[in-house]
mmCIF file with all atom_site columns, C-alpha atoms in Angstrom:
data_model
loop_
_atom_site.group_PDB
_atom_site.id
_atom_site.type_symbol
_atom_site.label_atom_id
_atom_site.label_alt_id
_atom_site.label_comp_id
_atom_site.label_asym_id
_atom_site.label_entity_id
_atom_site.label_seq_id
_atom_site.pdbx_PDB_ins_code
_atom_site.Cartn_x
_atom_site.Cartn_y
_atom_site.Cartn_z
_atom_site.occupancy
_atom_site.B_iso_or_equiv
_atom_site.pdbx_formal_charge
_atom_site.auth_seq_id
_atom_site.auth_comp_id
_atom_site.auth_asym_id
_atom_site.auth_atom_id
_atom_site.pdbx_PDB_model_num
ATOM 1   C CA . MET A 1 1   ? -20.825 68.082  78.181  1.00 55.00 ? 1   MET A CA 1
ATOM 2   C CA . ASN A 1 2   ? -24.429 67.854  76.687  1.00 67.00 ? 2   ASN A CA 1
ATOM 3   C CA . ILE A 1 3   ? -25.684 64.641  74.884  1.00 76.00 ? 3   ILE A CA 1
ATOM 4   C CA . ASN A 1 4   ? -27.515 66.652  72.435  1.00 83.00 ? 4   ASN A CA 1
ATOM 5   C CA . SER A 1 5   ? -24.491 68.671  71.104  1.00 84.00 ? 5   SER A CA 1
ATOM 6   C CA . SER A 1 6   ? -22.288 65.298  71.156  1.00 85.00 ? 6   SER A CA 1
ATOM 7   C CA . LEU A 1 7   ? -24.936 63.537  69.297  1.00 89.00 ? 7   LEU A CA 1
ATOM 8   C CA . PHE A 1 8   ? -25.345 66.462  66.780  1.00 89.00 ? 8   PHE A CA 1
ATOM 9   C CA . ILE A 1 9   ? -21.668 66.410  66.322  1.00 90.00 ? 9   ILE A CA 1
ATOM 10  C CA . GLN A 1 10  ? -21.648 62.690  65.760  1.00 91.00 ? 10  GLN A CA 1
ATOM 11  C CA . CYS A 1 11  ? -24.293 63.003  63.527  1.00 92.00 ? 11  CYS A CA 1
ATOM 12  C CA . LEU A 1 12  ? -22.582 65.673  61.565  1.00 94.00 ? 12  LEU A CA 1
ATOM 13  C CA . VAL A 1 13  ? -19.422 63.533  61.521  1.00 95.00 ? 13  VAL A CA 1
ATOM 14  C CA . PHE A 1 14  ? -21.378 60.788  60.201  1.00 95.00 ? 14  PHE A CA 1
ATOM 15  C CA . LEU A 1 15  ? -23.015 62.688  57.419  1.00 96.00 ? 15  LEU A CA 1
ATOM 16  C CA . VAL A 1 16  ? -19.814 64.081  56.431  1.00 96.00 ? 16  VAL A CA 1
ATOM 17  C CA . LEU A 1 17  ? -18.024 60.790  56.295  1.00 95.00 ? 17  LEU A CA 1
ATOM 18  C CA . ALA A 1 18  ? -21.156 59.213  54.332  1.00 95.00 ? 18  ALA A CA 1
ATOM 19  C CA . TRP A 1 19  ? -20.826 62.031  51.775  1.00 95.00 ? 19  TRP A CA 1
ATOM 20  C CA . VAL A 1 20  ? -17.097 61.541  51.608  1.00 94.00 ? 20  VAL A CA 1
ATOM 21  C CA . THR A 1 21  ? -17.386 57.824  51.153  1.00 93.00 ? 21  THR A CA 1
ATOM 22  C CA . MET A 1 22  ? -20.304 58.303  48.703  1.00 92.00 ? 22  MET A CA 1
ATOM 23  C CA . LYS A 1 23  ? -18.408 61.034  46.831  1.00 93.00 ? 23  LYS A CA 1
ATOM 24  C CA . PHE A 1 24  ? -14.688 59.857  46.607  1.00 94.00 ? 24  PHE A CA 1
ATOM 25  C CA . ILE A 1 25  ? -14.551 56.388  47.764  1.00 92.00 ? 25  ILE A CA 1
ATOM 26  C CA . TRP A 1 26  ? -17.698 54.487  46.722  1.00 92.00 ? 26  TRP A CA 1
ATOM 27  C CA . PRO A 1 27  ? -17.143 55.470  42.811  1.00 93.00 ? 27  PRO A CA 1
ATOM 28  C CA . PRO A 1 28  ? -13.767 53.847  42.622  1.00 93.00 ? 28  PRO A CA 1
ATOM 29  C CA . MET A 1 29  ? -15.086 50.735  44.330  1.00 94.00 ? 29  MET A CA 1
ATOM 30  C CA . ILE A 1 30  ? -17.902 50.613  42.109  1.00 94.00 ? 30  ILE A CA 1
ATOM 31  C CA . LYS A 1 31  ? -15.667 50.902  38.964  1.00 95.00 ? 31  LYS A CA 1
ATOM 32  C CA . ALA A 1 32  ? -13.379 48.307  40.525  1.00 95.00 ? 32  ALA A CA 1
ATOM 33  C CA . ILE A 1 33  ? -16.216 45.849  41.115  1.00 95.00 ? 33  ILE A CA 1
ATOM 34  C CA . ASP A 1 34  ? -17.604 46.619  37.454  1.00 96.00 ? 34  ASP A CA 1
ATOM 35  C CA . GLU A 1 35  ? -14.195 46.110  35.935  1.00 96.00 ? 35  GLU A CA 1
ATOM 36  C CA . ARG A 1 36  ? -13.869 42.664  37.875  1.00 96.00 ? 36  ARG A CA 1
ATOM 37  C CA . ARG A 1 37  ? -17.606 41.690  36.795  1.00 96.00 ? 37  ARG A CA 1
ATOM 38  C CA . ALA A 1 38  ? -16.756 42.655  33.190  1.00 96.00 ? 38  ALA A CA 1
ATOM 39  C CA . LYS A 1 39  ? -13.534 40.415  33.506  1.00 96.00 ? 39  LYS A CA 1
ATOM 40  C CA . ILE A 1 40  ? -15.280 37.579  34.960  1.00 96.00 ? 40  ILE A CA 1
ATOM 41  C CA . ALA A 1 41  ? -18.058 38.083  32.028  1.00 95.00 ? 41  ALA A CA 1
ATOM 42  C CA . GLU A 1 42  ? -15.166 38.083  29.442  1.00 95.00 ? 42  GLU A CA 1
ATOM 43  C CA . GLY A 1 43  ? -13.628 34.922  31.111  1.00 94.00 ? 43  GLY A CA 1
ATOM 44  C CA . LEU A 1 44  ? -16.812 33.014  31.141  1.00 94.00 ? 44  LEU A CA 1
ATOM 45  C CA . ASP A 1 45  ? -17.212 34.228  27.588  1.00 94.00 ? 45  ASP A CA 1
ATOM 46  C CA . ALA A 1 46  ? -13.816 32.915  26.659  1.00 94.00 ? 46  ALA A CA 1
ATOM 47  C CA . ALA A 1 47  ? -14.438 29.665  28.442  1.00 94.00 ? 47  ALA A CA 1
ATOM 48  C CA . ALA A 1 48  ? -17.718 29.137  26.554  1.00 94.00 ? 48  ALA A CA 1
ATOM 49  C CA . ARG A 1 49  ? -15.989 30.047  23.235  1.00 93.00 ? 49  ARG A CA 1
ATOM 50  C CA . GLY A 1 50  ? -13.201 27.619  24.470  1.00 94.00 ? 50  GLY A CA 1
ATOM 51  C CA . ASN A 1 51  ? -15.792 24.848  25.173  1.00 94.00 ? 51  ASN A CA 1
ATOM 52  C CA . LYS A 1 52  ? -17.691 25.564  21.438  1.00 93.00 ? 52  LYS A CA 1
ATOM 53  C CA . SER A 1 53  ? -14.153 25.469  19.914  1.00 94.00 ? 53  SER A CA 1
ATOM 54  C CA . LEU A 1 54  ? -13.406 22.172  21.901  1.00 94.00 ? 54  LEU A CA 1
ATOM 55  C CA . GLU A 1 55  ? -16.717 20.542  20.586  1.00 94.00 ? 55  GLU A CA 1
ATOM 56  C CA . ALA A 1 56  ? -15.760 22.124  16.793  1.00 94.00 ? 56  ALA A CA 1
ATOM 57  C CA . ALA A 1 57  ? -12.395 20.654  17.400  1.00 93.00 ? 57  ALA A CA 1
ATOM 58  C CA . LYS A 1 58  ? -14.051 17.309  18.261  1.00 94.00 ? 58  LYS A CA 1
ATOM 59  C CA . ILE A 1 59  ? -16.297 17.089  15.554  1.00 94.00 ? 59  ILE A CA 1
ATOM 60  C CA . ALA A 1 60  ? -13.773 18.209  12.981  1.00 93.00 ? 60  ALA A CA 1
ATOM 61  C CA . ALA A 1 61  ? -11.250 15.430  14.287  1.00 93.00 ? 61  ALA A CA 1
ATOM 62  C CA . MET A 1 62  ? -14.221 12.958  13.982  1.00 94.00 ? 62  MET A CA 1
ATOM 63  C CA . THR A 1 63  ? -14.882 13.992  10.513  1.00 94.00 ? 63  THR A CA 1
ATOM 64  C CA . PHE A 1 64  ? -11.056 14.011  9.368   1.00 93.00 ? 64  PHE A CA 1
ATOM 65  C CA . GLU A 1 65  ? -11.010 10.586  11.230  1.00 94.00 ? 65  GLU A CA 1
ATOM 66  C CA . LYS A 1 66  ? -14.046 9.274   9.118   1.00 94.00 ? 66  LYS A CA 1
ATOM 67  C CA . GLU A 1 67  ? -12.535 10.645  6.038   1.00 93.00 ? 67  GLU A CA 1
ATOM 68  C CA . GLY A 1 68  ? -9.299  9.042   6.685   1.00 93.00 ? 68  GLY A CA 1
ATOM 69  C CA . ARG A 1 69  ? -11.011 5.631   7.417   1.00 93.00 ? 69  ARG A CA 1
ATOM 70  C CA . ALA A 1 70  ? -13.194 6.181   4.171   1.00 94.00 ? 70  ALA A CA 1
ATOM 71  C CA . LYS A 1 71  ? -9.991  7.030   2.179   1.00 95.00 ? 71  LYS A CA 1
ATOM 72  C CA . ALA A 1 72  ? -8.296  3.855   3.711   1.00 94.00 ? 72  ALA A CA 1
ATOM 73  C CA . HIS A 1 73  ? -11.043 1.609   2.885   1.00 94.00 ? 73  HIS A CA 1
ATOM 74  C CA . ASP A 1 74  ? -11.070 3.230   -0.893  1.00 94.00 ? 74  ASP A CA 1
ATOM 75  C CA . ILE A 1 75  ? -7.373  2.463   -1.219  1.00 94.00 ? 75  ILE A CA 1
ATOM 76  C CA . LEU A 1 76  ? -7.526  -1.083  0.336   1.00 95.00 ? 76  LEU A CA 1
ATOM 77  C CA . THR A 1 77  ? -10.789 -1.568  -2.273  1.00 94.00 ? 77  THR A CA 1
ATOM 78  C CA . ASP A 1 78  ? -8.795  -0.330  -5.217  1.00 94.00 ? 78  ASP A CA 1
ATOM 79  C CA . ALA A 1 79  ? -5.596  -2.274  -4.079  1.00 93.00 ? 79  ALA A CA 1
ATOM 80  C CA . GLU A 1 80  ? -7.937  -5.273  -4.015  1.00 93.00 ? 80  GLU A CA 1
ATOM 81  C CA . LYS A 1 81  ? -9.531  -4.849  -7.464  1.00 93.00 ? 81  LYS A CA 1
ATOM 82  C CA . ARG A 1 82  ? -6.035  -4.072  -8.719  1.00 94.00 ? 82  ARG A CA 1
ATOM 83  C CA . ALA A 1 83  ? -4.683  -7.289  -7.317  1.00 93.00 ? 83  ALA A CA 1
ATOM 84  C CA . GLN A 1 84  ? -7.758  -9.446  -8.633  1.00 94.00 ? 84  GLN A CA 1
ATOM 85  C CA . ALA A 1 85  ? -7.177  -7.639  -12.274 1.00 93.00 ? 85  ALA A CA 1
ATOM 86  C CA . ILE A 1 86  ? -3.410  -8.543  -12.082 1.00 94.00 ? 86  ILE A CA 1
ATOM 87  C CA . GLU A 1 87  ? -4.313  -12.055 -10.951 1.00 93.00 ? 87  GLU A CA 1
ATOM 88  C CA . ALA A 1 88  ? -6.986  -12.436 -13.738 1.00 92.00 ? 88  ALA A CA 1
ATOM 89  C CA . SER A 1 89  ? -4.437  -11.101 -16.381 1.00 93.00 ? 89  SER A CA 1
ATOM 90  C CA . ALA A 1 90  ? -1.696  -13.665 -15.149 1.00 93.00 ? 90  ALA A CA 1
ATOM 91  C CA . LYS A 1 91  ? -4.375  -16.368 -15.350 1.00 93.00 ? 91  LYS A CA 1
ATOM 92  C CA . GLU A 1 92  ? -5.265  -15.529 -18.973 1.00 93.00 ? 92  GLU A CA 1
ATOM 93  C CA . LYS A 1 93  ? -1.479  -15.184 -19.845 1.00 93.00 ? 93  LYS A CA 1
ATOM 94  C CA . ALA A 1 94  ? -0.981  -18.584 -18.239 1.00 93.00 ? 94  ALA A CA 1
ATOM 95  C CA . VAL A 1 95  ? -3.905  -20.035 -20.236 1.00 92.00 ? 95  VAL A CA 1
ATOM 96  C CA . LEU A 1 96  ? -2.733  -18.601 -23.474 1.00 93.00 ? 96  LEU A CA 1
ATOM 97  C CA . GLU A 1 97  ? 0.929   -19.699 -22.928 1.00 93.00 ? 97  GLU A CA 1
ATOM 98  C CA . ALA A 1 98  ? -0.362  -23.152 -22.000 1.00 92.00 ? 98  ALA A CA 1
ATOM 99  C CA . GLN A 1 99  ? -2.456  -23.325 -25.072 1.00 93.00 ? 99  GLN A CA 1
ATOM 100 C CA . ARG A 1 100 ? 0.476   -22.321 -27.079 1.00 93.00 ? 100 ARG A CA 1
ATOM 101 C CA . ILE A 1 101 ? 2.689   -24.858 -25.450 1.00 94.00 ? 101 ILE A CA 1
ATOM 102 C CA . ILE A 1 102 ? -0.213  -27.628 -26.034 1.00 94.00 ? 102 ILE A CA 1
ATOM 103 C CA . ASN A 1 103 ? -0.708  -26.764 -29.682 1.00 93.00 ? 103 ASN A CA 1
ATOM 104 C CA . ALA A 1 104 ? 3.055   -26.871 -30.155 1.00 92.00 ? 104 ALA A CA 1
ATOM 105 C CA . ALA A 1 105 ? 3.400   -30.303 -28.499 1.00 92.00 ? 105 ALA A CA 1
ATOM 106 C CA . LYS A 1 106 ? 0.297   -31.255 -30.673 1.00 91.00 ? 106 LYS A CA 1
ATOM 107 C CA . ALA A 1 107 ? 2.108   -30.185 -33.675 1.00 91.00 ? 107 ALA A CA 1
ATOM 108 C CA . ASP A 1 108 ? 5.334   -31.947 -32.661 1.00 91.00 ? 108 ASP A CA 1
ATOM 109 C CA . ALA A 1 109 ? 3.257   -35.194 -31.985 1.00 92.00 ? 109 ALA A CA 1
ATOM 110 C CA . ALA A 1 110 ? 1.675   -34.972 -35.449 1.00 91.00 ? 110 ALA A CA 1
ATOM 111 C CA . GLN A 1 111 ? 5.044   -34.628 -36.998 1.00 92.00 ? 111 GLN A CA 1
ATOM 112 C CA . GLU A 1 112 ? 6.367   -37.512 -35.186 1.00 91.00 ? 112 GLU A CA 1
ATOM 113 C CA . ILE A 1 113 ? 3.515   -39.662 -36.001 1.00 91.00 ? 113 ILE A CA 1
ATOM 114 C CA . VAL A 1 114 ? 4.135   -38.787 -39.921 1.00 89.00 ? 114 VAL A CA 1
ATOM 115 C CA . ARG A 1 115 ? 7.516   -39.692 -39.771 1.00 90.00 ? 115 ARG A CA 1
ATOM 116 C CA . ALA A 1 116 ? 6.688   -42.702 -37.879 1.00 90.00 ? 116 ALA A CA 1
ATOM 117 C CA . LYS A 1 117 ? 4.206   -43.651 -40.537 1.00 85.00 ? 117 LYS A CA 1
ATOM 118 C CA . GLU A 1 118 ? 6.760   -42.947 -43.194 1.00 84.00 ? 118 GLU A CA 1
ATOM 119 C CA . ILE A 1 119 ? 9.381   -45.140 -41.478 1.00 87.00 ? 119 ILE A CA 1
ATOM 120 C CA . LEU A 1 120 ? 6.808   -47.866 -41.031 1.00 86.00 ? 120 LEU A CA 1
ATOM 121 C CA . ARG A 1 121 ? 5.684   -47.618 -44.805 1.00 78.00 ? 121 ARG A CA 1
ATOM 122 C CA . ASP A 1 122 ? 9.502   -47.639 -45.898 1.00 77.00 ? 122 ASP A CA 1
ATOM 123 C CA . GLN A 1 123 ? 9.927   -50.893 -43.578 1.00 82.00 ? 123 GLN A CA 1
ATOM 124 C CA . VAL A 1 124 ? 6.709   -52.594 -44.790 1.00 79.00 ? 124 VAL A CA 1
ATOM 125 C CA . SER A 1 125 ? 7.367   -51.556 -48.404 1.00 74.00 ? 125 SER A CA 1
ATOM 126 C CA . GLY A 1 126 ? 10.880  -53.233 -48.078 1.00 74.00 ? 126 GLY A CA 1
ATOM 127 C CA . LEU A 1 127 ? 9.464   -56.378 -46.449 1.00 80.00 ? 127 LEU A CA 1
ATOM 128 C CA . VAL A 1 128 ? 6.838   -56.616 -49.045 1.00 77.00 ? 128 VAL A CA 1
ATOM 129 C CA . VAL A 1 129 ? 9.360   -56.425 -51.642 1.00 70.00 ? 129 VAL A CA 1
ATOM 130 C CA . ALA A 1 130 ? 11.611  -59.051 -49.956 1.00 77.00 ? 130 ALA A CA 1
ATOM 131 C CA . GLY A 1 131 ? 8.677   -61.192 -49.460 1.00 76.00 ? 131 GLY A CA 1
ATOM 132 C CA . ALA A 1 132 ? 7.516   -60.926 -53.279 1.00 73.00 ? 132 ALA A CA 1
ATOM 133 C CA . GLU A 1 133 ? 11.104  -61.704 -53.889 1.00 72.00 ? 133 GLU A CA 1
ATOM 134 C CA . GLN A 1 134 ? 11.121  -64.788 -51.871 1.00 73.00 ? 134 GLN A CA 1
ATOM 135 C CA . ILE A 1 135 ? 7.665   -65.913 -53.310 1.00 67.00 ? 135 ILE A CA 1
ATOM 136 C CA . LEU A 1 136 ? 9.060   -65.559 -56.910 1.00 68.00 ? 136 LEU A CA 1
ATOM 137 C CA . ARG A 1 137 ? 12.301  -67.333 -56.294 1.00 66.00 ? 137 ARG A CA 1
ATOM 138 C CA . ARG A 1 138 ? 10.168  -70.264 -54.874 1.00 61.00 ? 138 ARG A CA 1
ATOM 139 C CA . GLU A 1 139 ? 7.874   -72.294 -56.803 1.00 57.00 ? 139 GLU A CA 1
ATOM 140 C CA . ILE A 1 140 ? 3.949   -71.198 -56.373 1.00 59.00 ? 140 ILE A CA 1
ATOM 141 C CA . ASN A 1 141 ? 2.677   -73.357 -53.879 1.00 62.00 ? 141 ASN A CA 1
ATOM 142 C CA . ALA A 1 142 ? -0.016  -72.893 -51.145 1.00 65.00 ? 142 ALA A CA 1
ATOM 143 C CA . GLN A 1 143 ? 1.708   -74.256 -48.271 1.00 69.00 ? 143 GLN A CA 1
ATOM 144 C CA . ASN A 1 144 ? 4.984   -72.407 -49.276 1.00 69.00 ? 144 ASN A CA 1
ATOM 145 C CA . HIS A 1 145 ? 2.892   -69.306 -49.232 1.00 67.00 ? 145 HIS A CA 1
ATOM 146 C CA . SER A 1 146 ? 1.067   -69.756 -45.763 1.00 72.00 ? 146 SER A CA 1
ATOM 147 C CA . ASP A 1 147 ? 4.433   -70.469 -44.447 1.00 75.00 ? 147 ASP A CA 1
ATOM 148 C CA . LEU A 1 148 ? 5.937   -67.259 -45.945 1.00 72.00 ? 148 LEU A CA 1
ATOM 149 C CA . LEU A 1 149 ? 2.989   -65.176 -44.599 1.00 71.00 ? 149 LEU A CA 1
ATOM 150 C CA . ALA A 1 150 ? 3.524   -66.301 -41.227 1.00 73.00 ? 150 ALA A CA 1
ATOM 151 C CA . GLN A 1 151 ? 7.035   -65.538 -41.268 1.00 76.00 ? 151 GLN A CA 1
ATOM 152 C CA . PHE A 1 152 ? 6.014   -62.027 -42.373 1.00 70.00 ? 152 PHE A CA 1
ATOM 153 C CA . LYS A 1 153 ? 3.745   -61.848 -39.506 1.00 68.00 ? 153 LYS A CA 1
ATOM 154 C CA . ALA A 1 154 ? 6.480   -62.677 -37.195 1.00 70.00 ? 154 ALA A CA 1
ATOM 155 C CA . GLN A 1 155 ? 8.788   -60.233 -38.678 1.00 71.00 ? 155 GLN A CA 1
ATOM 156 C CA . LEU A 1 156 ? 6.209   -57.400 -38.295 1.00 63.00 ? 156 LEU A CA 1
#
C-alpha cells in the first residue's frame, strides 16, 4: 500500500462526505436552527408583550382602584351632605313645631288670664256691692268705714 494513494482516497472520501454534508445534511440543520431561533424570538416577543400587558393591567387596576376610591369618597361626601340637610330640615321642623306649641301655650295662658281677671272682677264687684250694702245699712261714721275697709282688705 502506498501512502499517497491512501491519502488521496482519504481526501477524496473527505471531500465527498463534506459535499454530501453540505448538500443534504447542512441545509435541514440550518433550517431547524433558524426555526428554533424564530421560535425563541417569538417567545421573547410574547414575553415582552406579556410584560407590557401586565404593566398595562397594573396601571388599569391602579386607575380603576383610584376611580373606585374617588367614587366611594364622593358617595360618602354626598351621604354626609344629605345627612346634614336632613338634620337641618329636622331642626327647622322642630323649631317650627316648638314655636307653634309655645304660641298655643301663650294663647291658652292669655285666655286663662282673661278668665281669671273676669272671675276676679266678678268677685270684687260682688264684694263692693256687699260692702256698699253694709255701709248703707249702717250709719255713716268714719270709724265704722275704716273698720269695714279693714274687713274688705282681709277678705281680698
